[in-house]
Amino acid sequence: MDGRQWSSTIAAAQAGDRRALDELVAGWLPLVYNIVGRALNGHADVDDVVQETMLRAVDNLGSLRDPDSFRSWLVAITMRQIRDRARRRTTDALRDETADGAADFAELAVLKLQLEGQRREVAEAARWLDDEDRQLLSLWWLEVAGELTRRELAAAVGISRQHAAVRVQRMKERLEASRGIVRALDGACPDLRETTARWDGDPDSVWRKRLARHIRGCAYCASSGEAVVVPAERLLVGIALVPLPVGFTLSLAFGGKTAVAATATAGASVSWSGKVLGALTKPAVALSAGATIIAGGAYVVTYPAKDPPPAVAAPTARPRPQAPTTSAPPSPSPSASPSASPSPTPTPSATRPEQETYGSVVDAVDTAPDPNARPAALPHRPEAGITSTGGAHATMNHRGDSVTLTGRGYVLVRWQISPQYRAGSLVMPSWTGLKGKLFHVASGGGRRMDDRVSSTDSSASGMGDSATGYAVPPAGTQQMWQNEYFYVDGSVTLTVNERGADYGLSVFPTTWDDVENDVTSGPPEGAKRYGLVRDTGKDDTPVPQYVTRDTPADPATVAQESRV
């Protein structure tokens, strides 16, 4: 959008041509809306700031000496209004106001421009920037899209072009760090899940630094996402302006001025404002571009609704709660696994006769329940506590690593699959030397490991993706979830048998309360699905696969469908 192409329209508007004024406002409103929308990330104040910006532009158009500089002049007014608004309000107040607000500008950009892949990632990363960086991004985004020049960007910020180059470079570095956070949050790193356990979902600079620090020190997160990360400027080139929302209305009120007062202040000659205000005292006139000048001093631009707006997906950084399903529980459906994954197709679990006793039932392959299906009640077995040779948090990443669990209580085994290092056949861990009883009581963590983990790569699950390959359990093996819960009454040793695909296990003694809290946290809380309760409270509760009372020289030789 070049201001020079509008010279004749601007000159006509300055001379009091209502139709030219209408065309000017309607033509440049999208640019102002995009700058303000990105700078404020879609906050409820966007409309007010846009209104104030256009009012000031219309009211001061007569002072513009060079119509060719209209664009840089308008952008400078816009940025001044954004900064004035920032000075009037505190960050805490803004958060309180936006707690239940509408969709942010990143969502609108994704929806309206149909951004996918890394372009979508850049839009979502904008949420993590500070106010000053987001203001600069609102201009730089338009610069690389061809809507602004670097000279206009620098003038709008009020600095030299050299200083603008430094500021833009620093903002881009923080934007790239934020893109890494977006990718990591889409990934399957269990340590990151722990790190964000107390995060309220609001992106801010404190959490940006904290998560960036985790990513720098985490091989899993650092290697997640796209194999080749395209620079943001290459992704944004040629992207159009986000269109105005359906039903957006602009009302420019000129206060208590009258045509007589405006003319009087101008002396012998009638100023441009006076001419406009003189026109505003006439009856309302419908104009061709969908704008209306209303008697009494209001200029209204209305974009009528054509189609109902599509629903906006909830942002990656802040899931919105939704009411749980109250209808009859849906029938189980297969997990939304990527079609490219070579994981075996699950088969329904066999019916278990009531008379079967402990030691004759192992995990049977089942399908993933419907994501919104709440789990059955979790029986509360006696707890005296578990002693672990690995301590409160044992991490096992290599073949032969093991931990011995002793006592009576609950144990969490958390999976971390690392196909980016080595994909292929997955040799499952085994439970050996069992003395007493061991049950598989529940599955949780918010997802099965074959659920999708990326909004940008449909092939990516916790088992891998089409670029790196997949970790594949043996045929007929029960698909594991992120968190698997067991009940121990006695003593048993868990051993990692890694020799094909890379994987790691984290083992925590836990409690019934923690298990219950995990499996009942589902989609309304932001997880992909509710957990699954397997415990019947009796001795016919499933026994883990690959379990034996023996202690073989090679734990990897414990047979699937083993008996105890």
Short mmCIF file of C-alpha atoms in Angstrom, two decimals, residues 58-456:
data_model
loop_
_atom_site.label_atom_id
_atom_site.label_comp_id
_atom_site.label_asym_id
_atom_site.label_seq_id
_atom_site.Cartn_x
_atom_site.Cartn_y
_atom_site.Cartn_z
CA VAL A 58 -9.05 12.58 10.08
CA ASP A 59 -9.03 15.57 12.40
CA ASN A 60 -5.42 16.52 11.49
CA LEU A 61 -5.44 15.62 7.81
CA GLY A 62 -5.41 19.31 6.91
CA SER A 63 -2.00 19.68 8.56
CA LEU A 64 -0.38 17.09 6.27
CA ARG A 65 1.71 19.10 3.79
CA ASP A 66 2.98 16.27 1.59
CA PRO A 67 0.30 13.73 0.58
CA ASP A 68 3.08 11.36 -0.56
CA SER A 69 4.16 10.93 3.08
CA PHE A 70 0.66 9.99 4.24
CA ARG A 71 1.56 6.38 5.09
CA SER A 72 4.53 7.19 7.34
CA TRP A 73 2.50 10.03 8.91
CA LEU A 74 -0.42 7.67 9.65
CA VAL A 75 1.85 4.93 11.03
CA ALA A 76 3.57 7.47 13.32
CA ILE A 77 0.17 8.55 14.69
CA THR A 78 -0.74 4.90 15.22
CA MET A 79 2.41 4.14 17.20
CA ARG A 80 1.98 7.28 19.28
CA GLN A 81 -1.52 6.14 20.26
CA ILE A 82 -0.21 2.68 21.15
CA ARG A 83 2.49 4.15 23.38
CA ASP A 84 0.03 6.57 24.99
CA ARG A 85 -2.27 3.68 25.79
CA ALA A 86 0.66 1.68 27.28
CA ARG A 87 1.51 4.56 29.59
CA ARG A 88 -2.07 4.79 30.82
CA ARG A 89 -2.40 1.16 31.83
CA THR A 90 -0.39 -1.31 33.90
CA THR A 91 0.47 -4.85 32.88
CA ASP A 92 -1.42 -6.32 35.82
CA ALA A 93 -4.56 -4.38 34.95
CA LEU A 94 -4.35 -5.57 31.35
CA ARG A 95 -4.13 -9.20 32.45
CA ASP A 96 -7.16 -8.82 34.67
CA GLU A 97 -9.14 -7.33 31.80
CA THR A 98 -8.14 -9.99 29.29
CA ALA A 99 -8.69 -13.03 31.50
CA ASP A 100 -11.97 -13.84 29.76
CA GLY A 101 -11.39 -11.83 26.61
CA ALA A 102 -11.81 -12.72 22.98
CA ALA A 103 -9.35 -14.53 20.75
CA ASP A 104 -5.94 -12.85 20.51
CA PHE A 105 -4.40 -11.49 17.33
CA ALA A 106 -2.18 -14.55 16.82
CA GLU A 107 -5.31 -16.69 16.59
CA LEU A 108 -6.94 -14.28 14.15
CA ALA A 109 -3.82 -14.29 11.96
CA VAL A 110 -3.75 -18.09 11.92
CA LEU A 111 -7.46 -18.32 11.17
CA LYS A 112 -7.91 -15.49 8.68
CA LEU A 113 -4.67 -16.00 6.73
CA GLN A 114 -4.85 -19.80 7.00
CA LEU A 115 -1.29 -19.93 8.30
CA GLU A 116 0.22 -23.39 8.63
CA GLY A 117 3.52 -24.96 9.60
CA GLN A 118 6.28 -22.53 10.51
CA ARG A 119 4.21 -19.48 9.49
CA ARG A 120 1.68 -20.46 12.14
CA GLU A 121 4.56 -20.99 14.58
CA VAL A 122 5.77 -17.40 14.05
CA ALA A 123 2.28 -16.01 14.70
CA GLU A 124 1.96 -18.03 17.92
CA ALA A 125 5.48 -17.06 19.04
CA ALA A 126 4.43 -13.40 19.01
CA ARG A 127 2.45 -14.05 22.19
CA TRP A 128 5.71 -14.54 24.11
CA LEU A 129 7.18 -11.10 23.31
CA ASP A 130 7.23 -8.12 25.66
CA ASP A 131 5.10 -5.09 24.83
CA GLU A 132 7.95 -3.14 23.22
CA ASP A 133 9.04 -6.09 21.10
CA ARG A 134 5.45 -6.76 20.06
CA GLN A 135 5.06 -3.13 18.99
CA LEU A 136 8.21 -3.40 16.90
CA LEU A 137 7.08 -6.75 15.50
CA SER A 138 3.82 -5.16 14.36
CA LEU A 139 5.86 -2.84 12.14
CA TRP A 140 8.57 -5.30 11.09
CA TRP A 141 5.95 -7.89 10.08
CA LEU A 142 4.46 -5.28 7.72
CA GLU A 143 7.91 -4.30 6.49
CA VAL A 144 8.84 -7.82 5.36
CA ALA A 145 5.32 -8.24 3.94
CA GLY A 146 5.94 -5.18 1.74
CA GLU A 147 3.48 -2.85 3.49
CA LEU A 148 6.09 -0.56 5.07
CA THR A 149 9.65 0.53 4.36
CA ARG A 150 12.51 0.50 6.88
CA ARG A 151 12.54 4.30 6.77
CA GLU A 152 8.87 4.36 7.76
CA LEU A 153 9.47 1.79 10.50
CA ALA A 154 12.28 3.88 11.99
CA ALA A 155 10.23 7.08 11.75
CA ALA A 156 7.26 5.44 13.47
CA VAL A 157 9.43 4.29 16.37
CA GLY A 158 11.21 7.64 16.48
CA ILE A 159 14.78 6.37 16.02
CA SER A 160 17.43 6.33 13.29
CA ARG A 161 17.54 3.60 10.65
CA GLN A 162 20.80 2.30 12.17
CA HIS A 163 19.25 2.09 15.63
CA ALA A 164 16.14 0.48 14.11
CA ALA A 165 18.33 -2.24 12.57
CA VAL A 166 19.77 -3.08 16.01
CA ARG A 167 16.34 -3.06 17.65
CA VAL A 168 14.86 -5.31 14.96
CA GLN A 169 17.74 -7.78 15.23
CA ARG A 170 17.32 -8.10 19.01
CA MET A 171 13.56 -8.53 18.61
CA LYS A 172 14.12 -11.25 15.99
CA GLU A 173 16.42 -13.13 18.39
CA ARG A 174 13.71 -13.14 21.06
CA LEU A 175 11.14 -14.13 18.44
CA GLU A 176 13.28 -17.13 17.41
CA ALA A 177 13.63 -18.16 21.07
CA SER A 178 9.85 -17.94 21.35
CA ARG A 179 9.45 -20.12 18.25
CA GLY A 180 11.56 -22.73 20.01
CA ILE A 181 9.19 -22.56 22.98
CA VAL A 182 6.15 -23.06 20.73
CA ARG A 183 7.80 -26.13 19.18
CA ALA A 184 8.80 -27.54 22.57
CA LEU A 185 5.31 -27.08 24.01
CA ASP A 186 3.99 -29.07 21.05
CA GLY A 187 6.51 -31.82 21.83
CA ALA A 188 6.56 -34.71 24.24
CA CYS A 189 9.34 -33.86 26.71
CA PRO A 190 8.29 -35.14 30.18
CA ASP A 191 10.72 -32.82 31.97
CA LEU A 192 9.11 -29.82 30.25
CA ARG A 193 5.72 -31.04 31.45
CA GLU A 194 7.09 -30.96 34.98
CA THR A 195 8.59 -27.50 34.46
CA THR A 196 5.26 -26.08 33.29
CA ALA A 197 3.12 -27.82 35.92
CA ARG A 198 2.56 -24.54 37.77
CA TRP A 199 2.39 -22.31 34.70
CA ASP A 200 -0.99 -20.57 34.38
CA GLY A 201 -0.87 -20.62 30.57
CA ASP A 202 -0.20 -16.88 30.15
CA PRO A 203 2.92 -16.29 27.99
CA ASP A 204 5.23 -13.70 29.59
CA SER A 205 8.91 -12.77 29.68
CA VAL A 206 9.60 -14.62 32.94
CA TRP A 207 8.33 -17.93 31.58
CA ARG A 208 9.93 -17.24 28.21
CA LYS A 209 13.34 -17.02 29.86
CA ARG A 210 12.65 -20.04 32.07
CA LEU A 211 11.50 -22.24 29.19
CA ALA A 212 14.27 -21.03 26.89
CA ARG A 213 16.77 -22.01 29.59
CA HIS A 214 15.22 -25.49 29.77
CA ILE A 215 15.32 -25.89 25.98
CA ARG A 216 19.00 -24.91 25.80
CA GLY A 217 19.86 -27.66 28.27
CA CYS A 218 17.47 -30.32 26.96
CA ALA A 219 18.56 -32.47 24.03
CA TYR A 220 15.00 -33.66 23.47
CA CYS A 221 13.46 -30.16 23.19
CA ALA A 222 16.39 -28.70 21.26
CA SER A 223 15.98 -31.33 18.56
CA SER A 224 12.17 -31.27 18.38
CA GLY A 225 10.18 -29.69 15.58
CA GLU A 226 11.20 -29.02 12.00
CA ALA A 227 14.49 -30.35 10.64
CA VAL A 228 15.12 -26.99 8.94
CA VAL A 229 13.90 -23.82 10.66
CA VAL A 230 13.14 -21.13 8.07
CA PRO A 231 13.97 -17.54 9.11
CA ALA A 232 10.87 -15.57 10.09
CA GLU A 233 11.38 -12.89 7.43
CA ARG A 234 11.26 -15.48 4.66
CA LEU A 235 8.05 -16.89 6.09
CA LEU A 236 6.33 -13.51 6.34
CA VAL A 237 7.21 -12.16 2.89
CA GLY A 238 4.05 -11.54 0.90
CA ILE A 239 1.60 -12.39 3.71
CA ALA A 240 -1.45 -10.19 3.34
CA LEU A 241 -2.97 -8.01 6.03
CA VAL A 242 -5.31 -9.75 8.44
CA PRO A 243 -8.80 -8.70 7.26
CA LEU A 244 -10.99 -6.73 9.60
CA PRO A 245 -13.23 -8.89 11.80
CA VAL A 246 -16.74 -9.56 10.59
CA GLY A 247 -19.02 -6.78 11.83
CA PHE A 248 -16.13 -4.44 12.74
CA THR A 249 -17.47 -0.91 13.22
CA LEU A 250 -15.49 2.32 13.30
CA SER A 251 -17.14 5.40 14.81
CA LEU A 252 -15.19 8.64 14.65
CA ALA A 253 -16.85 11.25 16.87
CA PHE A 254 -15.67 14.85 16.61
CA GLY A 255 -16.62 15.87 20.11
CA GLY A 256 -18.66 18.99 20.70
CA LYS A 257 -17.33 21.02 17.77
CA THR A 258 -19.80 22.68 15.46
CA ALA A 259 -19.34 24.04 11.98
CA VAL A 260 -19.70 27.58 13.29
CA ALA A 261 -17.04 27.11 15.98
CA ALA A 262 -14.64 25.44 13.59
CA THR A 263 -15.09 28.22 11.06
CA ALA A 264 -14.62 30.90 13.69
CA THR A 265 -11.32 29.49 14.88
CA ALA A 266 -10.03 29.45 11.34
CA GLY A 267 -10.44 33.19 10.83
CA ALA A 268 -11.42 34.40 7.39
CA SER A 269 -10.69 31.12 5.67
CA VAL A 270 -12.59 27.92 6.37
CA SER A 271 -10.25 25.13 7.52
CA TRP A 272 -10.46 21.54 6.27
CA SER A 273 -11.91 20.48 9.66
CA GLY A 274 -14.50 23.17 9.32
CA LYS A 275 -15.55 21.88 5.90
CA VAL A 276 -15.84 18.33 7.19
CA LEU A 277 -17.78 19.41 10.25
CA GLY A 278 -20.03 21.50 8.06
CA ALA A 279 -20.87 18.38 6.09
CA LEU A 280 -21.50 16.48 9.32
CA THR A 281 -24.39 18.77 10.25
CA LYS A 282 -26.35 17.53 7.24
CA PRO A 283 -28.65 14.49 7.31
CA ALA A 284 -27.01 11.06 7.24
CA VAL A 285 -25.78 10.05 3.80
CA ALA A 286 -25.01 6.45 2.78
CA LEU A 287 -21.74 6.24 0.90
CA SER A 288 -20.61 3.67 -1.63
CA ALA A 289 -17.85 2.00 0.38
CA GLY A 290 -20.11 0.96 3.23
CA ALA A 291 -19.44 4.09 5.29
CA THR A 292 -21.92 6.57 6.64
CA ILE A 293 -21.55 10.15 7.87
CA ILE A 294 -24.14 10.71 10.57
CA ALA A 295 -25.60 14.06 11.51
CA GLY A 296 -24.16 15.26 14.83
CA GLY A 297 -20.50 14.48 14.18
CA ALA A 298 -19.89 10.75 13.80
CA TYR A 299 -18.18 9.01 10.92
CA VAL A 300 -19.08 5.32 10.83
CA VAL A 301 -17.49 2.57 8.73
CA THR A 302 -19.32 -0.74 8.89
CA TYR A 303 -18.27 -4.08 7.40
CA PRO A 304 -21.47 -6.14 7.28
CA ALA A 305 -21.38 -9.84 8.11
CA LYS A 306 -21.48 -12.11 5.07
CA ASP A 307 -20.93 -15.51 6.63
CA PRO A 308 -20.84 -16.49 10.28
CA PRO A 309 -17.26 -16.36 11.56
CA PRO A 310 -15.64 -19.78 11.91
CA ALA A 311 -14.75 -21.00 15.37
CA VAL A 312 -11.26 -20.06 16.52
CA ALA A 313 -9.07 -22.85 17.84
CA ALA A 314 -7.78 -22.37 21.36
CA PRO A 315 -4.15 -20.97 21.51
CA THR A 316 -1.11 -23.33 22.02
CA ALA A 317 0.16 -21.31 24.90
CA ARG A 318 -3.25 -21.04 26.85
CA PRO A 319 -5.91 -23.80 26.55
CA ARG A 320 -9.44 -22.67 27.39
CA PRO A 321 -11.57 -24.89 29.68
CA GLN A 322 -14.64 -26.47 28.19
CA ALA A 323 -17.53 -28.20 29.89
CA PRO A 324 -17.21 -31.97 30.14
CA THR A 325 -19.49 -34.12 28.06
CA THR A 326 -22.73 -34.87 29.89
CA SER A 327 -24.31 -37.22 27.39
CA ALA A 328 -24.01 -40.97 27.52
CA PRO A 329 -20.37 -42.10 27.31
CA PRO A 330 -19.37 -42.51 23.65
CA SER A 331 -18.12 -45.81 22.43
CA PRO A 332 -14.34 -46.18 22.37
CA SER A 333 -12.64 -44.98 19.21
CA PRO A 334 -9.09 -45.50 18.03
CA SER A 335 -6.49 -42.93 18.99
CA ALA A 336 -5.77 -40.16 16.52
CA SER A 337 -2.47 -41.70 15.57
CA PRO A 338 -0.62 -40.48 12.50
CA SER A 339 -1.38 -42.70 9.58
CA ALA A 340 2.30 -42.85 8.76
CA SER A 341 3.08 -44.53 12.08
CA PRO A 342 3.78 -48.24 11.75
CA SER A 343 2.33 -48.94 15.23
CA PRO A 344 0.20 -52.08 15.25
CA THR A 345 -3.57 -51.78 15.11
CA PRO A 346 -5.03 -52.47 18.55
CA THR A 347 -7.52 -55.26 19.01
CA PRO A 348 -10.31 -55.28 21.59
CA SER A 349 -9.55 -56.64 25.03
CA ALA A 350 -10.87 -60.10 25.74
CA THR A 351 -13.61 -60.50 28.32
CA ARG A 352 -12.15 -61.53 31.67
CA PRO A 353 -14.02 -64.25 33.56
CA GLU A 354 -14.85 -63.26 37.14
CA GLN A 355 -13.24 -66.42 38.55
CA GLU A 356 -9.76 -65.67 37.19
CA THR A 357 -7.32 -65.09 40.01
CA TYR A 358 -4.18 -63.03 40.36
CA GLY A 359 -1.37 -64.16 38.09
CA SER A 360 -3.49 -65.27 35.13
CA VAL A 361 -4.37 -61.88 33.60
CA VAL A 362 -1.91 -59.59 31.80
CA ASP A 363 -2.50 -56.31 30.00
CA ALA A 364 -4.69 -56.91 26.97
CA VAL A 365 -4.39 -54.64 23.92
CA ASP A 366 -7.15 -52.03 23.95
CA THR A 367 -8.17 -49.07 21.85
CA ALA A 368 -7.79 -45.51 23.07
CA PRO A 369 -10.97 -44.32 24.80
CA ASP A 370 -12.82 -41.29 23.51
CA PRO A 371 -10.86 -38.21 24.62
CA ASN A 372 -13.86 -36.85 26.53
CA ALA A 373 -14.79 -40.17 28.21
CA ARG A 374 -14.16 -39.83 31.93
CA PRO A 375 -12.35 -42.79 33.52
CA ALA A 376 -13.99 -45.30 35.84
CA ALA A 377 -13.55 -44.86 39.58
CA LEU A 378 -10.06 -45.75 40.82
CA PRO A 379 -10.17 -48.23 43.74
CA HIS A 380 -8.10 -47.09 46.71
CA ARG A 381 -5.71 -49.86 47.70
CA PRO A 382 -3.82 -49.79 51.02
CA GLU A 383 -0.74 -47.53 51.07
CA ALA A 384 2.22 -47.90 53.40
CA GLY A 385 4.76 -46.28 51.09
CA ILE A 386 7.29 -47.41 48.46
CA THR A 387 11.06 -47.51 48.83
CA SER A 388 12.98 -47.09 45.55
CA THR A 389 16.65 -47.87 44.97
CA GLY A 390 16.59 -44.97 42.52
CA GLY A 391 15.32 -42.48 45.08
CA ALA A 392 12.30 -40.19 44.70
CA HIS A 393 12.98 -39.78 40.97
CA ALA A 394 14.88 -42.49 39.14
CA THR A 395 15.80 -41.73 35.52
CA MET A 396 16.80 -44.69 33.36
CA ASN A 397 18.01 -44.00 29.84
CA HIS A 398 20.23 -46.98 28.92
CA ARG A 399 20.01 -50.73 28.47
CA GLY A 400 20.49 -52.50 31.79
CA ASP A 401 19.42 -49.55 33.98
CA SER A 402 17.13 -50.83 36.72
CA VAL A 403 15.33 -49.84 39.90
CA THR A 404 13.98 -52.07 42.67
CA LEU A 405 10.70 -51.06 44.31
CA THR A 406 9.74 -52.38 47.74
CA GLY A 407 6.70 -51.79 49.95
CA ARG A 408 2.99 -51.27 49.47
CA GLY A 409 1.74 -48.40 47.36
CA TYR A 410 1.61 -46.73 43.95
CA VAL A 411 4.39 -46.20 41.40
CA LEU A 412 4.49 -43.92 38.34
CA VAL A 413 6.50 -44.98 35.26
CA ARG A 414 6.79 -42.09 32.77
CA TRP A 415 7.79 -42.75 29.17
CA GLN A 416 10.14 -40.65 27.06
CA ILE A 417 10.62 -41.89 23.50
CA SER A 418 13.60 -40.46 21.55
CA PRO A 419 13.22 -41.51 17.89
CA GLN A 420 15.29 -38.52 16.78
CA TYR A 421 18.35 -40.38 18.11
CA ARG A 422 17.36 -43.89 17.00
CA ALA A 423 14.00 -45.11 15.75
CA GLY A 424 12.89 -48.67 15.09
CA SER A 425 11.83 -51.72 17.07
CA LEU A 426 11.15 -51.05 20.75
CA VAL A 427 12.32 -53.73 23.19
CA MET A 428 10.01 -53.29 26.16
CA PRO A 429 11.17 -53.00 29.79
CA SER A 430 10.55 -55.96 32.09
CA TRP A 431 9.51 -56.58 35.68
CA THR A 432 11.57 -59.37 37.29
CA GLY A 433 12.11 -61.03 40.66
CA LEU A 434 8.56 -60.29 41.78
CA LYS A 435 7.80 -61.16 45.38
CA GLY A 436 4.20 -60.44 46.25
CA LYS A 437 1.80 -58.75 43.85
CA LEU A 438 2.05 -56.18 41.05
CA PHE A 439 -0.93 -54.60 39.28
CA HIS A 440 -1.28 -52.17 36.36
CA VAL A 441 -3.86 -49.80 37.85
CA ALA A 442 -4.18 -46.78 35.50
CA SER A 443 -2.82 -44.85 32.52
CA GLY A 444 -2.57 -41.06 32.39
CA GLY A 445 -0.42 -38.11 31.51
CA GLY A 446 -3.12 -36.59 29.33
CA ARG A 447 -2.37 -38.73 26.27
CA ARG A 448 -1.34 -42.06 24.84
CA MET A 449 2.09 -42.07 23.26
CA ASP A 450 0.56 -42.54 19.80
CA ASP A 451 -1.59 -39.39 20.14
CA ARG A 452 -0.63 -36.41 17.99
CA VAL A 453 1.76 -33.98 19.68
CA SER A 454 2.02 -31.24 17.05
CA SER A 455 -0.50 -28.85 15.55
CA THR A 456 1.79 -28.27 12.57
#
